PDB file of C-alpha atoms in Angstrom:
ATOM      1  CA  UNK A  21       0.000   0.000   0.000  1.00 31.00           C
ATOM      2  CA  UNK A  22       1.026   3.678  -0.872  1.00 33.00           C
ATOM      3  CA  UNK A  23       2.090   5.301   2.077  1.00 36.00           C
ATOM      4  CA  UNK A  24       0.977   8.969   2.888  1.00 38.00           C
ATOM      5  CA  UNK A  25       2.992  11.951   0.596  1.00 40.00           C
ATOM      6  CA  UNK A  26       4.688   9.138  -1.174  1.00 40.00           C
ATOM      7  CA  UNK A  27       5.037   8.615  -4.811  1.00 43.00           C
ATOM      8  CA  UNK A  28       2.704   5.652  -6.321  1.00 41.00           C
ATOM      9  CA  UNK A  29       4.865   2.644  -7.782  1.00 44.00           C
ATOM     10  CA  UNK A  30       4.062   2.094 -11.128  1.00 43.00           C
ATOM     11  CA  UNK A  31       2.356  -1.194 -10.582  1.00 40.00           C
ATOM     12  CA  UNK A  32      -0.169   1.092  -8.468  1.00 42.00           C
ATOM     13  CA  UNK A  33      -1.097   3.295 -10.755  1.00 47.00           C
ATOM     14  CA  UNK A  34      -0.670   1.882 -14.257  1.00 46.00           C
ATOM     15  CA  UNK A  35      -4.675   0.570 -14.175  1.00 49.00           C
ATOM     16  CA  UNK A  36      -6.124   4.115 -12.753  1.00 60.00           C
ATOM     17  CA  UNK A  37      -8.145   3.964 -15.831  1.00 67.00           C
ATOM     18  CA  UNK A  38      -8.504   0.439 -17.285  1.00 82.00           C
ATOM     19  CA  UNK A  39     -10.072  -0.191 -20.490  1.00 88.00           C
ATOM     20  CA  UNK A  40     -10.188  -3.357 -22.716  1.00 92.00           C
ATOM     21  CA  UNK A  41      -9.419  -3.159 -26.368  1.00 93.00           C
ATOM     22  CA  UNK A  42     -10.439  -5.897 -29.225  1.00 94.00           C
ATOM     23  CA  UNK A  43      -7.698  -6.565 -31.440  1.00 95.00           C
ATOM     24  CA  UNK A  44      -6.630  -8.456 -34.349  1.00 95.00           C
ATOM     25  CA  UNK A  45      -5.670  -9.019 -37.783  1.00 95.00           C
ATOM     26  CA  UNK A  46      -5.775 -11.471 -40.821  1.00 96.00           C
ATOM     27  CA  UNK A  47      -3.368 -11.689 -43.532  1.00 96.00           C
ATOM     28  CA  UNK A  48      -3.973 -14.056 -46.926  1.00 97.00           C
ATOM     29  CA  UNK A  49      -1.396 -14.906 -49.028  1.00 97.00           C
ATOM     30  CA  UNK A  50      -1.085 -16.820 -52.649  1.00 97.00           C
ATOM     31  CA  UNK A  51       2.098 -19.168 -52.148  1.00 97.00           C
ATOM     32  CA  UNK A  52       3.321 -21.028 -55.415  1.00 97.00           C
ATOM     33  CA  UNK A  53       5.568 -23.407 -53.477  1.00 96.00           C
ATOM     34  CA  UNK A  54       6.454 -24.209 -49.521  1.00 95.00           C
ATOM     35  CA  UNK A  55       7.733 -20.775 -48.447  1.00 96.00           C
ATOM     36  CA  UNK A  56       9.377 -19.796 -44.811  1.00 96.00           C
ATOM     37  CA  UNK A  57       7.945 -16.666 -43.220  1.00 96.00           C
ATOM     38  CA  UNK A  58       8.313 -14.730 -39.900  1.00 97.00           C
ATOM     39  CA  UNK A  59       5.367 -12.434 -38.404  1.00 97.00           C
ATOM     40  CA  UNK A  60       6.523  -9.968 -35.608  1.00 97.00           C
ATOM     41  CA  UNK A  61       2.509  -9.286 -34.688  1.00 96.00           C
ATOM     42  CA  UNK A  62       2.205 -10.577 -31.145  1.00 94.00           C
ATOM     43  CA  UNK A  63       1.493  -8.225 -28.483  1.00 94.00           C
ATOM     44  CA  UNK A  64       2.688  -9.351 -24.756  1.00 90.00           C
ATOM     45  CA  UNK A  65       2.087  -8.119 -21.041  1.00 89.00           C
ATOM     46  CA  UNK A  66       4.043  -5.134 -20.288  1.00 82.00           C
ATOM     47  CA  UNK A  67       4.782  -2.714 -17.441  1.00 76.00           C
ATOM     48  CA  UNK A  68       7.654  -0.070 -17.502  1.00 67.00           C
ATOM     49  CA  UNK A  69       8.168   2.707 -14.851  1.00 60.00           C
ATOM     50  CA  UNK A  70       6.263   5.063 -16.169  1.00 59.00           C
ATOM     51  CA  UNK A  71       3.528   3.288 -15.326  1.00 58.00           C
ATOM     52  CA  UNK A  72       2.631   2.106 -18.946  1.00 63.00           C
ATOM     53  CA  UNK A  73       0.597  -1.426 -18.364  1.00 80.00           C
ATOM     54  CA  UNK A  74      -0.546  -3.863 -20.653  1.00 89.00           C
ATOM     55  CA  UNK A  75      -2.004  -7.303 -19.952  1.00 90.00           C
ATOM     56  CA  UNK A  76      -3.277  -9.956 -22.314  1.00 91.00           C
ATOM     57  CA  UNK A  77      -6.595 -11.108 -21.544  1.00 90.00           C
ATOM     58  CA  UNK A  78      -7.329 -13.615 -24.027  1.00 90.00           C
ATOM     59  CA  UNK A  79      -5.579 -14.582 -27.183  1.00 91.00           C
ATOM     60  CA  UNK A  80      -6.743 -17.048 -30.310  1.00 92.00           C
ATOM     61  CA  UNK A  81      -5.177 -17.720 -33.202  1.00 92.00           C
ATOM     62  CA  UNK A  82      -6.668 -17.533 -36.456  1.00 93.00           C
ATOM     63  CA  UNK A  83      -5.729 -19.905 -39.028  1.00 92.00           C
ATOM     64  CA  UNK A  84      -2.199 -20.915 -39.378  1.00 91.00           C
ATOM     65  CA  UNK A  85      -1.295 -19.260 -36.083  1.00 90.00           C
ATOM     66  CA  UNK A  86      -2.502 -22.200 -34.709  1.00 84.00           C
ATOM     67  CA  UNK A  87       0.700 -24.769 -33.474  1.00 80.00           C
ATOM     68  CA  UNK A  88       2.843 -21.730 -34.951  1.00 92.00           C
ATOM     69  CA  UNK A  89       6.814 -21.882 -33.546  1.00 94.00           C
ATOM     70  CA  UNK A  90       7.888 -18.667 -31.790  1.00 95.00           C
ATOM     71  CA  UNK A  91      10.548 -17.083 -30.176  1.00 96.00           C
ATOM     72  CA  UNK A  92      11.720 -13.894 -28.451  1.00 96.00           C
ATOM     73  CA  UNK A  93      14.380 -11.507 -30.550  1.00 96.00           C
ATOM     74  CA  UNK A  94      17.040  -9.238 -29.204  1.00 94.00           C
ATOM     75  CA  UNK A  95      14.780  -6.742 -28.850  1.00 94.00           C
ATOM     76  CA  UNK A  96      12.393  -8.644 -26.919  1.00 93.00           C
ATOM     77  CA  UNK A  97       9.876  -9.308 -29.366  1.00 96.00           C
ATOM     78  CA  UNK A  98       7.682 -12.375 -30.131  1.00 96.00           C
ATOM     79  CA  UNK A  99       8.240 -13.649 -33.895  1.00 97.00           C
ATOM     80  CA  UNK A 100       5.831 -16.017 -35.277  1.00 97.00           C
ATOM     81  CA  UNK A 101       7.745 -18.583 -37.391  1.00 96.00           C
ATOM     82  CA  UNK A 102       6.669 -20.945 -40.180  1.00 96.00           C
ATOM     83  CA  UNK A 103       6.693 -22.546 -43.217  1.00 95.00           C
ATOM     84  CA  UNK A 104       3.658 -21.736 -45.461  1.00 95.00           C
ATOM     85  CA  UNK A 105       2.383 -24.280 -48.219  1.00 93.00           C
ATOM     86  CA  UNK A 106       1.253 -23.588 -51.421  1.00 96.00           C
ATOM     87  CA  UNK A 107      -1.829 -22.339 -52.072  1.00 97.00           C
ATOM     88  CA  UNK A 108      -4.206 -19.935 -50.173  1.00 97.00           C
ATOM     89  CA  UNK A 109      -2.063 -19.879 -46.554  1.00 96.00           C
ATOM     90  CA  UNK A 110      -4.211 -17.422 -43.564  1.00 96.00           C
ATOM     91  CA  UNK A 111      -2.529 -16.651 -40.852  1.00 96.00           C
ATOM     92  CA  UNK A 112      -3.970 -14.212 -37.655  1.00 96.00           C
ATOM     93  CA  UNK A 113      -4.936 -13.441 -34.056  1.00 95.00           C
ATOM     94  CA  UNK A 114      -7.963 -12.443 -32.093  1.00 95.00           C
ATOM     95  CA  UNK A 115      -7.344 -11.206 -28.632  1.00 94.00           C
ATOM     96  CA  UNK A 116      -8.262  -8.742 -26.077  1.00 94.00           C
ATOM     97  CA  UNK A 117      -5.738  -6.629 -23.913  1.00 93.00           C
ATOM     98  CA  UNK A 118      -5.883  -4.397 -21.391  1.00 91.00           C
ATOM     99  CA  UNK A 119      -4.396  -1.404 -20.538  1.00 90.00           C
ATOM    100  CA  UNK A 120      -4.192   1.940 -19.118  1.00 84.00           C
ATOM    101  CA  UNK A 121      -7.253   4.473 -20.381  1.00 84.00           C
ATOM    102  CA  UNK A 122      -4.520   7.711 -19.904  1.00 86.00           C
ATOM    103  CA  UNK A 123      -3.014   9.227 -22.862  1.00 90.00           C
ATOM    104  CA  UNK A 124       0.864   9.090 -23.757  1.00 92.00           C
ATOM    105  CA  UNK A 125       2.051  11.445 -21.075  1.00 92.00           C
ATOM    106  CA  UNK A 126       3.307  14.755 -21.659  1.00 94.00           C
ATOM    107  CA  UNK A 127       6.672  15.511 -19.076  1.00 95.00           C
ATOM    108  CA  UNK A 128       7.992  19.362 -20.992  1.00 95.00           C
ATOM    109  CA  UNK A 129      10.400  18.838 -17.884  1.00 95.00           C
ATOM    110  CA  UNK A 130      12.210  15.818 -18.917  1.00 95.00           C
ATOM    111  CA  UNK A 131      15.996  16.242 -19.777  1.00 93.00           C
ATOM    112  CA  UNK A 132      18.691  15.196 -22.456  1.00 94.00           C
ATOM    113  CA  UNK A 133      21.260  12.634 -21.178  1.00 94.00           C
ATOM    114  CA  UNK A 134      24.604  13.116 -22.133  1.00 95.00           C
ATOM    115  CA  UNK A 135      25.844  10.338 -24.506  1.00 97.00           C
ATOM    116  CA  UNK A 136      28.428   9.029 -21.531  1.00 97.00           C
ATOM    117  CA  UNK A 137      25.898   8.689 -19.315  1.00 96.00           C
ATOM    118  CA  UNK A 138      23.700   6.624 -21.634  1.00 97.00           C
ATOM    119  CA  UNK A 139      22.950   2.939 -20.598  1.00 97.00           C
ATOM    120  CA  UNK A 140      24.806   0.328 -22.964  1.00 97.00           C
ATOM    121  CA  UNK A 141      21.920  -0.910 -24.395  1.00 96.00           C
ATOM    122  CA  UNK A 142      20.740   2.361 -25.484  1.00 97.00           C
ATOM    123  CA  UNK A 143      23.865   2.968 -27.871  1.00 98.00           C
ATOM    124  CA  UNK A 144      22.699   1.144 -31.161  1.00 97.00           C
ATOM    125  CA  UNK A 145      19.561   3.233 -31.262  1.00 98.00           C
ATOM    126  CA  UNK A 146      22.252   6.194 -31.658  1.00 98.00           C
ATOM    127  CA  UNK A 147      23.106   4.712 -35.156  1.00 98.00           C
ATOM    128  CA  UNK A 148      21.979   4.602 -38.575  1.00 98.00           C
ATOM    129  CA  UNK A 149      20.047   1.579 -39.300  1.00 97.00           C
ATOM    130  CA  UNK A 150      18.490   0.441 -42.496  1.00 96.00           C
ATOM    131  CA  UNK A 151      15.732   3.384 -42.979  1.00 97.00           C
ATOM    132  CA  UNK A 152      16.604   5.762 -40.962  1.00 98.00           C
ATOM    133  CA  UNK A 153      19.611   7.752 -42.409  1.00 98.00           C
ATOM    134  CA  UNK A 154      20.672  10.017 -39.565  1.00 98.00           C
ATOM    135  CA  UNK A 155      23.589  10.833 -40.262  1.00 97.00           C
ATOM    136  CA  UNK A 156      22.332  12.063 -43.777  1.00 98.00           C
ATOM    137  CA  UNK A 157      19.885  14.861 -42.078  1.00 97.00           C
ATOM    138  CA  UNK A 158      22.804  15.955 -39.253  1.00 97.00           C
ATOM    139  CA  UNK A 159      23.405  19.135 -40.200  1.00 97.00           C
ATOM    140  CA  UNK A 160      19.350  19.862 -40.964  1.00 98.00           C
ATOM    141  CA  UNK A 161      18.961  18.549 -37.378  1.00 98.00           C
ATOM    142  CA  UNK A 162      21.476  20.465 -35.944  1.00 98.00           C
ATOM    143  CA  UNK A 163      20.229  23.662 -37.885  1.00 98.00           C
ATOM    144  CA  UNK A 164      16.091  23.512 -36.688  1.00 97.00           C
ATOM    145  CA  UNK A 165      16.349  21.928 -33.294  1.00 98.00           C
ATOM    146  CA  UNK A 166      19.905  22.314 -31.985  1.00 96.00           C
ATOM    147  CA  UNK A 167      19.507  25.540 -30.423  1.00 96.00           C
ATOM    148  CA  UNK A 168      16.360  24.318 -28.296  1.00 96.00           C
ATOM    149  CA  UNK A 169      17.172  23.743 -24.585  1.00 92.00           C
ATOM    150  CA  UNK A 170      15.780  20.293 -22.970  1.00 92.00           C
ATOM    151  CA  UNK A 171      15.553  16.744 -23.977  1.00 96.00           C
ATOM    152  CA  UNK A 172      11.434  16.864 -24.382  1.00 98.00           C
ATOM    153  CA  UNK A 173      11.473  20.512 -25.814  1.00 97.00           C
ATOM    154  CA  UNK A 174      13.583  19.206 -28.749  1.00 98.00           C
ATOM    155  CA  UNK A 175      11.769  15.750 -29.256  1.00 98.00           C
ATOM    156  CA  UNK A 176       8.847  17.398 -29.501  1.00 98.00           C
ATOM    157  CA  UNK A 177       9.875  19.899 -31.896  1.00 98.00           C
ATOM    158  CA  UNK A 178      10.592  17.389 -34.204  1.00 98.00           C
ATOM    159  CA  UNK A 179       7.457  16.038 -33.881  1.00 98.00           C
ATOM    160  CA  UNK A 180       5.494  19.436 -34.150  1.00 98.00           C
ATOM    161  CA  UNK A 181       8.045  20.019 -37.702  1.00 98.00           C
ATOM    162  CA  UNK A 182       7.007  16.934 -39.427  1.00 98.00           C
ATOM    163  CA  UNK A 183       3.107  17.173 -37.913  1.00 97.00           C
ATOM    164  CA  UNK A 184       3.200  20.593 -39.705  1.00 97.00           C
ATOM    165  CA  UNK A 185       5.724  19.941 -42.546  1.00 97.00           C
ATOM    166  CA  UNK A 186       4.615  16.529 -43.790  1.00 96.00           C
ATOM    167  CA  UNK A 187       1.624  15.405 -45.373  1.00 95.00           C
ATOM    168  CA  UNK A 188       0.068  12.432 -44.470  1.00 93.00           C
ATOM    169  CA  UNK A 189      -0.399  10.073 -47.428  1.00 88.00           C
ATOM    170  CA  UNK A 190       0.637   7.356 -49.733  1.00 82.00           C
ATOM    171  CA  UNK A 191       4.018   8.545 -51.669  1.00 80.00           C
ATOM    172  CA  UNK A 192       6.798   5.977 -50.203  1.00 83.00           C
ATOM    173  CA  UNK A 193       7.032   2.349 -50.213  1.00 85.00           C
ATOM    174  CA  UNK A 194       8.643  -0.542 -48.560  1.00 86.00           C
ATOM    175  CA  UNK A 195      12.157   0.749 -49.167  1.00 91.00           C
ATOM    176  CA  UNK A 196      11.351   4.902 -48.567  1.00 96.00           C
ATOM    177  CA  UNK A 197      14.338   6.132 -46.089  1.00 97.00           C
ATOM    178  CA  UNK A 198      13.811   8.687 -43.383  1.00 97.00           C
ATOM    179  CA  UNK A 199      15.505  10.640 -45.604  1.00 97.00           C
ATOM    180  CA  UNK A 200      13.983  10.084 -48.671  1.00 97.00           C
ATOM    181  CA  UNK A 201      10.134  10.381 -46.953  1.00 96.00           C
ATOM    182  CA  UNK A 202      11.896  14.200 -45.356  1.00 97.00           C
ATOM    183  CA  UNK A 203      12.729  15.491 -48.977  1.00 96.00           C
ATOM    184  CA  UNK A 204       9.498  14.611 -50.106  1.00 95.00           C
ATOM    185  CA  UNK A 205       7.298  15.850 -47.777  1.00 94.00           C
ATOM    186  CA  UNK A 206       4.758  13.074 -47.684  1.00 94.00           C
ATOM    187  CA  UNK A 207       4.270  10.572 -45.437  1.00 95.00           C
ATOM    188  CA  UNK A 208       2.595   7.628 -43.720  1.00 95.00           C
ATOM    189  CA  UNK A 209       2.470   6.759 -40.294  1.00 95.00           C
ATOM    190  CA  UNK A 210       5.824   4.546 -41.196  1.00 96.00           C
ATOM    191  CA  UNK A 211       7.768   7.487 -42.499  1.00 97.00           C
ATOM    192  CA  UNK A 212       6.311   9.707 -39.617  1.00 98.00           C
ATOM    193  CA  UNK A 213       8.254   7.162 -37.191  1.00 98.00           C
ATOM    194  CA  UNK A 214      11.480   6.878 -39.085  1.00 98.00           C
ATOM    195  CA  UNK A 215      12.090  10.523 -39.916  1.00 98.00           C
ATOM    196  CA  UNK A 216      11.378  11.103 -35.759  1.00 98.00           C
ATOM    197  CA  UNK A 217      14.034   8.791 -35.072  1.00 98.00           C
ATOM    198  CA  UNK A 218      16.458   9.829 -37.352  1.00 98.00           C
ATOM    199  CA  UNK A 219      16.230  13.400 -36.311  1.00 98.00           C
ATOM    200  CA  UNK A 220      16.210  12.111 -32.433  1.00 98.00           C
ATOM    201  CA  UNK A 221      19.726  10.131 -33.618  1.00 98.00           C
ATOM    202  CA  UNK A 222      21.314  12.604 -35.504  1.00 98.00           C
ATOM    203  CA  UNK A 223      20.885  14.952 -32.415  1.00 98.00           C
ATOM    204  CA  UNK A 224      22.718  12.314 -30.192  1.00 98.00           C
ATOM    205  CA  UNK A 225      18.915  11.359 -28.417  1.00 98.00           C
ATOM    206  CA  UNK A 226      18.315   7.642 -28.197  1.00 98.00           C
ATOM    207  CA  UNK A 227      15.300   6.480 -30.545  1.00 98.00           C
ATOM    208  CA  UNK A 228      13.680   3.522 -31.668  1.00 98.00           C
ATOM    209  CA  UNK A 229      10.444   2.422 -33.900  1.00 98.00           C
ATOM    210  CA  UNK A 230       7.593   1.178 -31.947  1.00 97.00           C
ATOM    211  CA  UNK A 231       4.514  -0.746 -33.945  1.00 97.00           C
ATOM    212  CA  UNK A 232       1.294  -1.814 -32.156  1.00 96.00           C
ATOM    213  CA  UNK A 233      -2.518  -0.998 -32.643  1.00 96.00           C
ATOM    214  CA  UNK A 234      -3.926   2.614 -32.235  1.00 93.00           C
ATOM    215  CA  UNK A 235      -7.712   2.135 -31.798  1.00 92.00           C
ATOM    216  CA  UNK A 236      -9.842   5.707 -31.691  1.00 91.00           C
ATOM    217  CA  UNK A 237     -10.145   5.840 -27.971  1.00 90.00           C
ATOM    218  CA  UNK A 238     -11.948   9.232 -26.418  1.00 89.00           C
ATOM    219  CA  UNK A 239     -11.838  10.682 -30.549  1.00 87.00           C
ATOM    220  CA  UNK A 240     -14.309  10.797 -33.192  1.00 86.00           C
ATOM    221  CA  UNK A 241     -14.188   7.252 -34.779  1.00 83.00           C
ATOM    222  CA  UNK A 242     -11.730   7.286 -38.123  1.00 80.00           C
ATOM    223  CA  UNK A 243     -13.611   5.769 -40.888  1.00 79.00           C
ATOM    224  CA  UNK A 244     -10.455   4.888 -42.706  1.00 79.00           C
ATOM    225  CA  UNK A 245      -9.388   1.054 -43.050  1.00 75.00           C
ATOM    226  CA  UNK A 246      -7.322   0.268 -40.122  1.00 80.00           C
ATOM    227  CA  UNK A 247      -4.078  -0.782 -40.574  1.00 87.00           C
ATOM    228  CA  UNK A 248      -1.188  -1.625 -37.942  1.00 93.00           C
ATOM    229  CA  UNK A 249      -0.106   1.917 -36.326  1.00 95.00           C
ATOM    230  CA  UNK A 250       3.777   3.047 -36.003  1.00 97.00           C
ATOM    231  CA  UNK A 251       5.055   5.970 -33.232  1.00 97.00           C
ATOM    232  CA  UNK A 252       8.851   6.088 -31.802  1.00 98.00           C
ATOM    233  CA  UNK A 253      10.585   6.353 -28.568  1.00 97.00           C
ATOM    234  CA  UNK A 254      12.934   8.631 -27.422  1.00 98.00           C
ATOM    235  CA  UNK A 255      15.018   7.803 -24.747  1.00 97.00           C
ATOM    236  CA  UNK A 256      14.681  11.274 -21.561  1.00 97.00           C
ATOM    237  CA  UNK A 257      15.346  11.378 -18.338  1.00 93.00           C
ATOM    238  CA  UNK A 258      16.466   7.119 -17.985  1.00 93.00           C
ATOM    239  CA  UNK A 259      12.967   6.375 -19.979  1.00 93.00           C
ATOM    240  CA  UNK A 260      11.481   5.293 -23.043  1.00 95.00           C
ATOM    241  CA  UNK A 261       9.017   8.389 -23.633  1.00 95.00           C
ATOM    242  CA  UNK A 262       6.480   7.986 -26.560  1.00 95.00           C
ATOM    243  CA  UNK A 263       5.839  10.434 -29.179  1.00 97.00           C
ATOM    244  CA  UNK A 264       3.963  10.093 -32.998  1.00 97.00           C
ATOM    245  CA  UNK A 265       4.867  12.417 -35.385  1.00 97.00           C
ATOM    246  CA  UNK A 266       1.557  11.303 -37.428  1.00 95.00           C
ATOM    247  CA  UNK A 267      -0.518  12.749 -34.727  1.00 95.00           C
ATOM    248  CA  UNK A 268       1.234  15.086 -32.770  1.00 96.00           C
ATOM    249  CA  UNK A 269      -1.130  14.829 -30.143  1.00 94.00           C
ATOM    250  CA  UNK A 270      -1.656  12.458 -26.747  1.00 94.00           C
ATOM    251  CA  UNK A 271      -3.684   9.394 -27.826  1.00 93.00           C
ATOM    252  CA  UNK A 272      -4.913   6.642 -25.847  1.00 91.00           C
ATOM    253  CA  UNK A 273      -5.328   3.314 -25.795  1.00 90.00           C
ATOM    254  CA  UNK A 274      -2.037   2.348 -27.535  1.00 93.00           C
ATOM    255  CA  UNK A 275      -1.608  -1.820 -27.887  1.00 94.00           C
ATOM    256  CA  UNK A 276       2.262  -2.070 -28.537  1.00 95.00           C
ATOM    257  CA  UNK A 277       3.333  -5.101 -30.496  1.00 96.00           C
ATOM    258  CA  UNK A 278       6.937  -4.558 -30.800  1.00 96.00           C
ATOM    259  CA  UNK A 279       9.887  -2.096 -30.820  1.00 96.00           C
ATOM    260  CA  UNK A 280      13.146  -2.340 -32.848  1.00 97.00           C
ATOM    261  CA  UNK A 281      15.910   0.239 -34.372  1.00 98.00           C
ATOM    262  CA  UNK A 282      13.400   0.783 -37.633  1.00 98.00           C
ATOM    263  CA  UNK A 283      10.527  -0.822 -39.756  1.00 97.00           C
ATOM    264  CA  UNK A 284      12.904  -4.047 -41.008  1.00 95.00           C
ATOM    265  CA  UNK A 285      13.091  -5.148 -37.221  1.00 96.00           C
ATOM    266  CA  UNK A 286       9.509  -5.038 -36.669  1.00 96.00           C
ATOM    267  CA  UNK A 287       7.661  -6.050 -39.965  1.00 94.00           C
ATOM    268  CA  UNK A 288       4.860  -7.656 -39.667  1.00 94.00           C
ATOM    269  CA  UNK A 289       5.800 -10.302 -42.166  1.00 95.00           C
ATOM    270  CA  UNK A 290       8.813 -11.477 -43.778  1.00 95.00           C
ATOM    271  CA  UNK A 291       8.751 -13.906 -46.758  1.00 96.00           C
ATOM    272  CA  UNK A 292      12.017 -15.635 -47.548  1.00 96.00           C
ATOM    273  CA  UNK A 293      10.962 -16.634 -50.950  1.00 93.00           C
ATOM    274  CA  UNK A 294       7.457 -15.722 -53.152  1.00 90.00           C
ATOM    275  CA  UNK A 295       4.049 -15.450 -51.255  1.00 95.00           C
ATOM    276  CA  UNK A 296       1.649 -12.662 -52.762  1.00 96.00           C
ATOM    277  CA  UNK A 297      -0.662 -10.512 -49.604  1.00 96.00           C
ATOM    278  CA  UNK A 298      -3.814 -11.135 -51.527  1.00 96.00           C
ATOM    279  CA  UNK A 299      -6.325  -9.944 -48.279  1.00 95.00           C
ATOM    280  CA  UNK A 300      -5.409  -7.572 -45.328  1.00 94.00           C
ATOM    281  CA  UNK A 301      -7.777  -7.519 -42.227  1.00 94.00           C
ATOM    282  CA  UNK A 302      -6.893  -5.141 -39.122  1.00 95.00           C
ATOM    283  CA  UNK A 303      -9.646  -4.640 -36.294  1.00 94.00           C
ATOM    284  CA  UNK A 304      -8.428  -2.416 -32.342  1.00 94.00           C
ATOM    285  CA  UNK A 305     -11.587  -0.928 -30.977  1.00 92.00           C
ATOM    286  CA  UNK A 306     -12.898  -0.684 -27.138  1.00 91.00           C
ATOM    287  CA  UNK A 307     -14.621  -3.135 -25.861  1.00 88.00           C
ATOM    288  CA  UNK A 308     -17.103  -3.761 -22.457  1.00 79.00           C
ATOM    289  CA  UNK A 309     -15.687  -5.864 -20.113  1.00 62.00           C
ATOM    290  CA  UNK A 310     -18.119  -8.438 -20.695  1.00 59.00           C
ATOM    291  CA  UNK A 311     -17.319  -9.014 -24.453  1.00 58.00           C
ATOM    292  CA  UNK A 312     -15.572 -12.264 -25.350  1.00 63.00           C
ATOM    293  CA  UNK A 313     -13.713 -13.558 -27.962  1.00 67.00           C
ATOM    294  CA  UNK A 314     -16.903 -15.394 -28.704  1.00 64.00           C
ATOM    295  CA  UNK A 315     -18.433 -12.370 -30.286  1.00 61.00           C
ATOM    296  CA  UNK A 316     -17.401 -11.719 -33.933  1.00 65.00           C
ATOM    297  CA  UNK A 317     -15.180  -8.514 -34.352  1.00 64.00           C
ATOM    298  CA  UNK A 318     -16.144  -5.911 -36.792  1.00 60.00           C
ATOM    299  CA  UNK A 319     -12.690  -5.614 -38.673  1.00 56.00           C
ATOM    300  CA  UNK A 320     -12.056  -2.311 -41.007  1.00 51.00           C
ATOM    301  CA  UNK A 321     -11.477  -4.288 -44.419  1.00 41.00           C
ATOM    302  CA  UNK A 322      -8.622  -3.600 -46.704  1.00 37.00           C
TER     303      UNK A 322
END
């Protein structure tokens, strides 16, 4: 129990709000011969210090899924792992989780670390990775957000640059850089992440690319097709702190899958060999407490 004037552990305060969210997906492919694939799509119980909770109700697989082989990467994530036969191969989850109802906090106060200070573990999310170029926007970063005082106050300048900069909507593709997505000044919620982190990078701020669902919690509904959601981290104050360029805003009800140093650690499928995504279901709304995974979910159809 909390004792009088003290400061609430995280386990105590994570669940002030609690609210259940529905979740799921379903992905068809066309395979022309036996084909091995990995799926980074499995959500897990979390809690971190800032009181960020999220707990796995109930989980069933969907097709495939079913017997599926998994393991646990070196960033922690769950990867699905398999071997899909020709033909028409389906592969999914249905599951409920539950988490706080607060939106992504908002700490102005927070501080830059000093790159010597750093934990070890922090350091590779200092470096160019795949997609995002950092060291290729340096001296931009340098130029629009060096001068700004404070770890948070920077971070989310970035993020209010891009918000205002970028416009959302289809011009990139699965090989668009941070870079490349910056100079053209459109975006998806994938570039939005990258081009965070590489700015975060280049201006020696620890950053990674977080995936999950983002159902409209406390908004007006979206009626676009859902699809999985993408925000970053930045590493403040001996924290990973979330922030999403796409938005700009404090959202609630975030379901995080996995985390990784861009997109090519976290995709949500990798084919070594041909297999053709012929069908694309993604459902993350609220849900009563009551509701089972007995109940059909009303997916947003791609």
């Amino acid at each position: 129990m909390t004792q009088a004037n003290s400061t609430p552990t995280a386990e105590e305060t994570a669940f002030d709000r609690p609210v259940r969210v529905r979740a799921g997906f379903s992905l068809t492919f066309e395979v022309p011969y036996p084909t091995p694939m990995l799926f980074v799509v499995q959500p897990g119980d979390r809690l971190d210090a800032t009181g960020t909770r999220q707990r796995i109700i109930d989980s069933r697989p969907l097709g495939a899924a079913s017997g599926i082989h998994t393991y646990v990467d070196s960033h922690g994530n769950t990867v699905w792992r398999t071997v899909a036969q020709p033909g028409t191969f389906t592969i999914g989850h249905d599951l409920i989780a539950e988490i706080t109802r607060n939106a992504d906090p908002v700490l102005p106060h927070l501080k830059k670390m000093m790159v010597e200070n750093l934990p070890d573990e922090t350091i590779q999310y200092l470096l160019p990775s795949r997609y995002v170029d950092s060291d290729l926007i340096s001296a931009e970063a340098w130029d629009r957000f060096g001068h700004i005082a404070g770890g948070w106050a920077q971070v989310q300048a970035i993020s209010d640059f891009l918000f205002d900069e970028c416009a959302y909507g289809y011009g990139s593709n699965s090989s668009t850089t941070a870079k490349q997505a910056l100079d053209s000044r459109k975006a998806v919620c994938r570039d939005f992440a990258h081009m965070g982190v590489a700015f975060c990078r280049a201006l020696n701020i620890p950053a990674r690319y977080v995936c999950g669902y983002m159902p409209d919690i406390d908004i007006v509904p979206d009626p676009v097709p859902m699809d999985f959601h993408a925000w970053f981290e930045a590493y403040l104050d001996g924290q990973w702190r979330t922030f999403d360029a796409r938005h700009n805003k404090p959202r609630a009800g975030r379901v995080l899958i996995a985390q990784g140093r861009d997109a090519s650690d976290v995709a949500f499928s990798t084919t070594f060999g041909s297999a053709t995504l012929t069908h694309m279901k993604v459902w993350a709304d609220e849900t009563d407490f009551e509701n089972t995974l007995d109940i059909e979910p009303n997916p947003r159809i791609f």
